mmCIF file of C-alpha atoms in Angstrom:
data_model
loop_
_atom_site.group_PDB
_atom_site.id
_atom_site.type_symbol
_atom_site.label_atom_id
_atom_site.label_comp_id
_atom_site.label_asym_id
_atom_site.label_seq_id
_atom_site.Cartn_x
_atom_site.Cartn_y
_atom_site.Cartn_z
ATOM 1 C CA UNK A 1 0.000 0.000 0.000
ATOM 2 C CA UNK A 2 1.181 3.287 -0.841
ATOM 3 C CA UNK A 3 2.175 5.747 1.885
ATOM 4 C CA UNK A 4 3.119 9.585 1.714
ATOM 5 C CA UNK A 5 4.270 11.692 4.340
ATOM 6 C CA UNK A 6 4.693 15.155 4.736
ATOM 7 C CA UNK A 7 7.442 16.451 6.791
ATOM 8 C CA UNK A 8 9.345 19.823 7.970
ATOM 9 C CA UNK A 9 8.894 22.604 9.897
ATOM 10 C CA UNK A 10 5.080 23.711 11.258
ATOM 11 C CA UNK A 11 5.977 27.288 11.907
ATOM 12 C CA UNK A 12 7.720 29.816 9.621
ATOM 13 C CA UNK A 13 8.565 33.112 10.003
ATOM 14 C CA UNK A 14 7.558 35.604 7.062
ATOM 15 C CA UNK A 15 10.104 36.890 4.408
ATOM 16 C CA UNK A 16 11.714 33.003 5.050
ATOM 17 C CA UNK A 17 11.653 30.064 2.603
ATOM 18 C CA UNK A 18 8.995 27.309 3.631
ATOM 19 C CA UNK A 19 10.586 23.984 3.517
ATOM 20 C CA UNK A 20 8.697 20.249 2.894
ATOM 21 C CA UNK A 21 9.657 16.864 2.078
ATOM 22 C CA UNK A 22 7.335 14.283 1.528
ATOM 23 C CA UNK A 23 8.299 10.845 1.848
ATOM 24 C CA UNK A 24 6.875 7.716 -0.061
ATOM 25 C CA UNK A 25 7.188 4.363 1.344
ATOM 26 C CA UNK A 26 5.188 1.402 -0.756
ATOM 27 C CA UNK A 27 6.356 2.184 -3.875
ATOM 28 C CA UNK A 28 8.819 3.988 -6.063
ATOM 29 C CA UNK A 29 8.847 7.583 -6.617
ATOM 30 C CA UNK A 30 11.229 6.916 -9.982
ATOM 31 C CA UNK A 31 8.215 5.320 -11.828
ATOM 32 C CA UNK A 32 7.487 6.754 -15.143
ATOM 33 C CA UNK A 33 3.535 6.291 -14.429
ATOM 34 C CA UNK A 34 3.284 8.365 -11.841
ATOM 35 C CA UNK A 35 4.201 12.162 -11.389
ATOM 36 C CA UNK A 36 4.092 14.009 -7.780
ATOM 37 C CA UNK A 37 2.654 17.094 -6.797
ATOM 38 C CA UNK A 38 2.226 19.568 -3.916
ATOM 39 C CA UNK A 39 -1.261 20.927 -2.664
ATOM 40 C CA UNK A 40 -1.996 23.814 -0.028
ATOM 41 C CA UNK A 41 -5.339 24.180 1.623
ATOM 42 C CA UNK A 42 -5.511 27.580 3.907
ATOM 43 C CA UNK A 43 -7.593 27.204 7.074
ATOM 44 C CA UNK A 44 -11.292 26.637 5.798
ATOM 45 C CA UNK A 45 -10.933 27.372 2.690
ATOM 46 C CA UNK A 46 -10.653 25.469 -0.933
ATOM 47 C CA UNK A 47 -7.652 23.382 -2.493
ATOM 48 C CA UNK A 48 -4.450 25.371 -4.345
ATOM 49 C CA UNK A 49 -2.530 22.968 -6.441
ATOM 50 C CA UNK A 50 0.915 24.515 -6.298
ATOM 51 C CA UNK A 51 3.219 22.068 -8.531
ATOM 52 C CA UNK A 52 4.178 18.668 -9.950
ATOM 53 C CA UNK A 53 6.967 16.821 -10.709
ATOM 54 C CA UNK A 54 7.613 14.345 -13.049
ATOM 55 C CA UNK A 55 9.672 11.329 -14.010
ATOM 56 C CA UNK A 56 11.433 13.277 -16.351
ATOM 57 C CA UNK A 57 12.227 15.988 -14.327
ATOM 58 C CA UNK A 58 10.141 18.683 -15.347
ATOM 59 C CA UNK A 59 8.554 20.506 -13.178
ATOM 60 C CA UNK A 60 4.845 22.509 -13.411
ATOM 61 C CA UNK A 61 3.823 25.307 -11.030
ATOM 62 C CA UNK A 62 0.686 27.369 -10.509
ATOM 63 C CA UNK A 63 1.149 30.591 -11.997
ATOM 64 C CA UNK A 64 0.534 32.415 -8.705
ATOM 65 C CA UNK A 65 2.885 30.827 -6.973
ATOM 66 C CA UNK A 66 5.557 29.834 -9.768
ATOM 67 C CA UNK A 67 8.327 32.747 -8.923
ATOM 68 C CA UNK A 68 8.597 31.298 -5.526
ATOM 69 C CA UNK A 69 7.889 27.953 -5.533
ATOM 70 C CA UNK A 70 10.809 24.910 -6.531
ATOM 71 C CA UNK A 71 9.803 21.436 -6.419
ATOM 72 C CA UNK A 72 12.783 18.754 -6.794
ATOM 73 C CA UNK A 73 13.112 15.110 -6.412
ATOM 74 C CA UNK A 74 15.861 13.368 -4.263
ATOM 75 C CA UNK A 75 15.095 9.393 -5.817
ATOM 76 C CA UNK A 76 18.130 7.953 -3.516
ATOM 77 C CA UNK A 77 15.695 8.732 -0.446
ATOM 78 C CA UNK A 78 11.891 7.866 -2.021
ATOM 79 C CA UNK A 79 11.331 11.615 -1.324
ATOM 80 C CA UNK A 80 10.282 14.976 -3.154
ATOM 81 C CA UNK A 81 10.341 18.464 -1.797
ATOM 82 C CA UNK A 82 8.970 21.721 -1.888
ATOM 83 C CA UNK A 83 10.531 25.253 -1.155
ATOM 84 C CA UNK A 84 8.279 28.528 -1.274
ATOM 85 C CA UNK A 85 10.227 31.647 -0.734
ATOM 86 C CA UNK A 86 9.141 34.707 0.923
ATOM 87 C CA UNK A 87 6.713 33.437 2.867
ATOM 88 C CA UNK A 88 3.456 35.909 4.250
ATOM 89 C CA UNK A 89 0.801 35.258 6.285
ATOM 90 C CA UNK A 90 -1.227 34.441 3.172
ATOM 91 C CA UNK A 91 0.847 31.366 2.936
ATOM 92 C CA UNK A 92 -0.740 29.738 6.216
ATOM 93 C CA UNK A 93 -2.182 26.177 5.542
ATOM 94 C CA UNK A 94 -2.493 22.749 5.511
ATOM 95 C CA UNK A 95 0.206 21.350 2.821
ATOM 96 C CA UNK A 96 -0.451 17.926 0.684
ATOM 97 C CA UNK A 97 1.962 16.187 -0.867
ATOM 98 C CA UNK A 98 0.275 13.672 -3.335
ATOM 99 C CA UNK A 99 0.366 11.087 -6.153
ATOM 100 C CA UNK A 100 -0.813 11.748 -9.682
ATOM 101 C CA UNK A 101 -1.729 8.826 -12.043
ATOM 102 C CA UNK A 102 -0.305 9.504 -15.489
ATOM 103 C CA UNK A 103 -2.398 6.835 -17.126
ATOM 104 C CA UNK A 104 -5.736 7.398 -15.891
ATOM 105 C CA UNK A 105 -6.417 10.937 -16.531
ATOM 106 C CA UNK A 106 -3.463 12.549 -14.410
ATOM 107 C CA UNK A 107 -6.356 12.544 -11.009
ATOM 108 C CA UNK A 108 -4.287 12.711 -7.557
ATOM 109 C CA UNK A 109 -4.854 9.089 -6.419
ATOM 110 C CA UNK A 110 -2.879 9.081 -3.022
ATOM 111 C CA UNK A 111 -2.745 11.806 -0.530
ATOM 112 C CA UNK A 112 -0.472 12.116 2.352
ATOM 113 C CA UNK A 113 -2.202 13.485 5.655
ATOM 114 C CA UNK A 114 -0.950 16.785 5.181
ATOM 115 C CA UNK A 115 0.674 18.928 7.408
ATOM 116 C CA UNK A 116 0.026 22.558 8.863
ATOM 117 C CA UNK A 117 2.415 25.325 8.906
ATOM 118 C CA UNK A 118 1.722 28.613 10.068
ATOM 119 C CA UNK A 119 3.736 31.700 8.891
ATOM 120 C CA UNK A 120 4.251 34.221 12.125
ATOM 121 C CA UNK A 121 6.574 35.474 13.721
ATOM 122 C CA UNK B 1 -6.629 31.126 -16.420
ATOM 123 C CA UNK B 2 -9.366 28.012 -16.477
ATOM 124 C CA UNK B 3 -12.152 28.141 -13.714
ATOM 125 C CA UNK B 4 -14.328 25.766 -11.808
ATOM 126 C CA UNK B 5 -17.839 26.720 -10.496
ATOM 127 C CA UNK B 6 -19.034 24.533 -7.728
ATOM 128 C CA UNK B 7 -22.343 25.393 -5.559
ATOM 129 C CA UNK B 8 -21.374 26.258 -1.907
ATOM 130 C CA UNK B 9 -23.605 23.644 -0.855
ATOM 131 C CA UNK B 10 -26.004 20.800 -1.574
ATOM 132 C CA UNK B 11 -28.233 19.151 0.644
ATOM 133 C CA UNK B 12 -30.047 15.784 0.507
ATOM 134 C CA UNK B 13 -32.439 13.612 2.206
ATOM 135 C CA UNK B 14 -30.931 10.627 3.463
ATOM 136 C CA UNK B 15 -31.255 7.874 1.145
ATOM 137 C CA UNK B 16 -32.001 9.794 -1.984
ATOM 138 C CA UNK B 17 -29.625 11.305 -4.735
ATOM 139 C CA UNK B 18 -27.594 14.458 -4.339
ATOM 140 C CA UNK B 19 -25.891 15.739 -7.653
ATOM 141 C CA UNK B 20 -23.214 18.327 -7.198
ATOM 142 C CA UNK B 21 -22.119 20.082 -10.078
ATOM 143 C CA UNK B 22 -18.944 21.714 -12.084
ATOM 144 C CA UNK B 23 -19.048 24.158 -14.481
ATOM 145 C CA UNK B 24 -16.185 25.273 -16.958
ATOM 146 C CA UNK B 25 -16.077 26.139 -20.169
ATOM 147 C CA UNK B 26 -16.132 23.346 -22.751
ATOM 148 C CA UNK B 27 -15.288 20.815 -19.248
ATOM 149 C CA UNK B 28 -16.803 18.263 -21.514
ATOM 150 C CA UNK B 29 -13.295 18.073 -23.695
ATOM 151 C CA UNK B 30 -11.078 17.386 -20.367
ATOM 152 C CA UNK B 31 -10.952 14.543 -17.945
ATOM 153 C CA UNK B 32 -12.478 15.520 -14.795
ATOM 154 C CA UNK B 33 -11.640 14.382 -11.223
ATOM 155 C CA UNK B 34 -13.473 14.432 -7.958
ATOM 156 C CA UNK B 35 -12.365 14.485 -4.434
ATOM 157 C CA UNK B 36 -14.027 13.785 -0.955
ATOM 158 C CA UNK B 37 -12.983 15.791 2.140
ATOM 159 C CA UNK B 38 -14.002 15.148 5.464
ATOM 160 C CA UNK B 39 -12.953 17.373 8.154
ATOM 161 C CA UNK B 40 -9.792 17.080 9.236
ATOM 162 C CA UNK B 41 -8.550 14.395 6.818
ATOM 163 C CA UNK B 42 -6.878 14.087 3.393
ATOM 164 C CA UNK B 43 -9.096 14.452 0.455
ATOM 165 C CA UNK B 44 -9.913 11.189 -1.337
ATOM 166 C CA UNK B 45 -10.465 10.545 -5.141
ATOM 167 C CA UNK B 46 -14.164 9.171 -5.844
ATOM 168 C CA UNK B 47 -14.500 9.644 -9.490
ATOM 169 C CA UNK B 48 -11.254 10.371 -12.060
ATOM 170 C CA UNK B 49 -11.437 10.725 -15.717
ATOM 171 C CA UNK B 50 -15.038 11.910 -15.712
ATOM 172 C CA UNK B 51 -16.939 8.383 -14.276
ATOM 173 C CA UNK B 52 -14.711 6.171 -13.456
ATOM 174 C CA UNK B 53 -14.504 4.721 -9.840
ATOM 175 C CA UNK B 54 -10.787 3.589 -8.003
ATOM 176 C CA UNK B 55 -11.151 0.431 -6.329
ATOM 177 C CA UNK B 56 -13.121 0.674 -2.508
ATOM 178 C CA UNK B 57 -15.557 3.459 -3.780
ATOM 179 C CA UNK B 58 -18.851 2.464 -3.972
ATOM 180 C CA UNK B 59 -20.994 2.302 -6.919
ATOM 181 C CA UNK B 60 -23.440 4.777 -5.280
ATOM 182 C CA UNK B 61 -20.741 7.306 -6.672
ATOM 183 C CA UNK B 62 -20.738 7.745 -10.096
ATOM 184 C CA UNK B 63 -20.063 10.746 -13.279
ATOM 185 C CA UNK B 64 -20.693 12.386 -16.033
ATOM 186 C CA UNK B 65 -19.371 15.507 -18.109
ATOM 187 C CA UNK B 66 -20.522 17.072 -21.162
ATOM 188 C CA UNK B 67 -21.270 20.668 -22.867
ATOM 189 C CA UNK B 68 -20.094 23.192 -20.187
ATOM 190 C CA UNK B 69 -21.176 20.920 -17.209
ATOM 191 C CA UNK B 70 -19.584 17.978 -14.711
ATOM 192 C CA UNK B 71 -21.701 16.088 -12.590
ATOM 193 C CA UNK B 72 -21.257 13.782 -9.413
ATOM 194 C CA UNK B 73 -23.960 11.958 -8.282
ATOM 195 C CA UNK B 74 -24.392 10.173 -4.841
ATOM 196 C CA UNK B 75 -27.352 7.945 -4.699
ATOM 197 C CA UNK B 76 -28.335 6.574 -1.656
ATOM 198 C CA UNK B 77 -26.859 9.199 0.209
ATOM 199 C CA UNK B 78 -25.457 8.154 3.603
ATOM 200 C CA UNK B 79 -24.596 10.155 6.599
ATOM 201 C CA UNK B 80 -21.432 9.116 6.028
ATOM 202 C CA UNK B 81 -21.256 11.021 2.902
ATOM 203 C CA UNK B 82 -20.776 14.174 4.078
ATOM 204 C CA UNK B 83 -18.307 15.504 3.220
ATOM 205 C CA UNK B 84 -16.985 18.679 1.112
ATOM 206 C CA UNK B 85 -16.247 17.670 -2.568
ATOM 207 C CA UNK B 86 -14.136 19.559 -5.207
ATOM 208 C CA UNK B 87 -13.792 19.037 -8.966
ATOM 209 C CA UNK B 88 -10.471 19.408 -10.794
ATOM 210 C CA UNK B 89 -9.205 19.366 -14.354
ATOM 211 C CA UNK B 90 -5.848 19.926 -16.013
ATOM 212 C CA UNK B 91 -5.787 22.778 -17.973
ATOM 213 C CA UNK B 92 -1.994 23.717 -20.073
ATOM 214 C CA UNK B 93 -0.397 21.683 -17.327
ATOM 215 C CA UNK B 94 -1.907 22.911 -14.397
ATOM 216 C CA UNK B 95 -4.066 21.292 -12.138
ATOM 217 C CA UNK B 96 -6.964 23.263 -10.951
ATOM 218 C CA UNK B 97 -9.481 22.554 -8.718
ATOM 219 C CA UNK B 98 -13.148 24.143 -7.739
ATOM 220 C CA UNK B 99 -14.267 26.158 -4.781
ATOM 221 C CA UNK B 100 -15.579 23.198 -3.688
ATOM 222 C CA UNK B 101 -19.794 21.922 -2.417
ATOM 223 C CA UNK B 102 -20.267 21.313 1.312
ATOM 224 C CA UNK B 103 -22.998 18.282 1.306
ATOM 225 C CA UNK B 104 -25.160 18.468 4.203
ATOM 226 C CA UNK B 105 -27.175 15.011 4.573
ATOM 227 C CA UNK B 106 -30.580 15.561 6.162
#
């Protein structure tokens, strides 16, 4: 059974860079079927995909958040990773990292529990 | 940028059929996925590529999408099945997802 986990830091001061890893266990995070993303959800409000990875190494990030955001793969550890710079108080949520199925539409098929960090200082 | 219109909320008499909507222009040219959200926990795919169900979700879930419209419909509806739901498509490589319906089972 697949497993990702969400790790780092659950507070963050603003104007520093937000740091995640998420680790998969189950499975192999090198597969070509499968790309990896990173979703935000501030508190009570709707889902913000901000990026995916892929096998190949390119990378796709929301628009909004694309000057700030770097997602990058470490495949010797099973884990991906996500750095948002310049963090604000706007940047407060619950953070998702998550499994996309290349062959079935791209949907997200396996969520991690996600992980709250709070930007104050 | 592509957008998603989802009601705020649905409600629905336990045991009959709630049908949430997703509106986007021309949605019935992409692949559309849906999500349940309970509170507190990970979202969980129900539906991907329009009507199609991952293994362990019920057949009371099921899809459709056409013209400008998506639609998941719940028959049956459980208590159990409330739950906030959002809609996503790909659009130029990037995912994006609806505000998102709040069902309320009564």
């Amino acid at each position: 059974q697949l497993q990702l986990q969400e790790s780092g830091p659950g507070l963050v001061k603003p104007s520093e860079t937000l740091s995640l890893t998420c680790t998969v266990s189950g499975g192999s995070i090198s597969s070509s079927s499968y790309y990896w993303g990173w979703i935000r959800q501030p508190p009570g409000k709707g889902l913000e995909w901000i990026g995916s990875i892929y096998y190949s190494g390119s990378t796709y990030y929301n628009p909004s958040l694309k000057s700030r955001v770097t997602i990058s793969v470490d495949t010797s550890k099973n884990q991906f990773s996500l750095k948002l710079s310049s963090v604000t108080a706007a940047d407060t949520a619950v953070y998702y990292c998550a499994r996309g199925d290349l062959y079935s539409g791209s949907p997200l098929d396996y969520w991690g529990q996600g992980t709250l960090v709070t930007v104050s200082s | 940028s592509y957008e998603l219109t989802q009601p705020l909320s649905v409600s629905v008499a336990l045991g009959q059929t709630a049908r949430i909507t997703c509106g986007g222009n021309n949605i019935g040219s992409k692949n559309v996925h849906w999500y349940q959200q309970k509170p507190g926990q990970a979202p969980v795919l129900v539906i991907y590529r329009d009507s199609n169900r991952p293994s362990g979700i019920p057949e009371r879930f099921s899809g459709s999408n056409s013209g400008n419209t998506a639609t998941l419909t719940i028959s049956r509806a459980q208590a159990g099945d409330e739950a906030d739901y959002y809609c996503q498509v790909w659009d130029s490589s990037t995912a994006v997802f609806g505000g998102g319906t709040k069902l309320t089972v009564l």
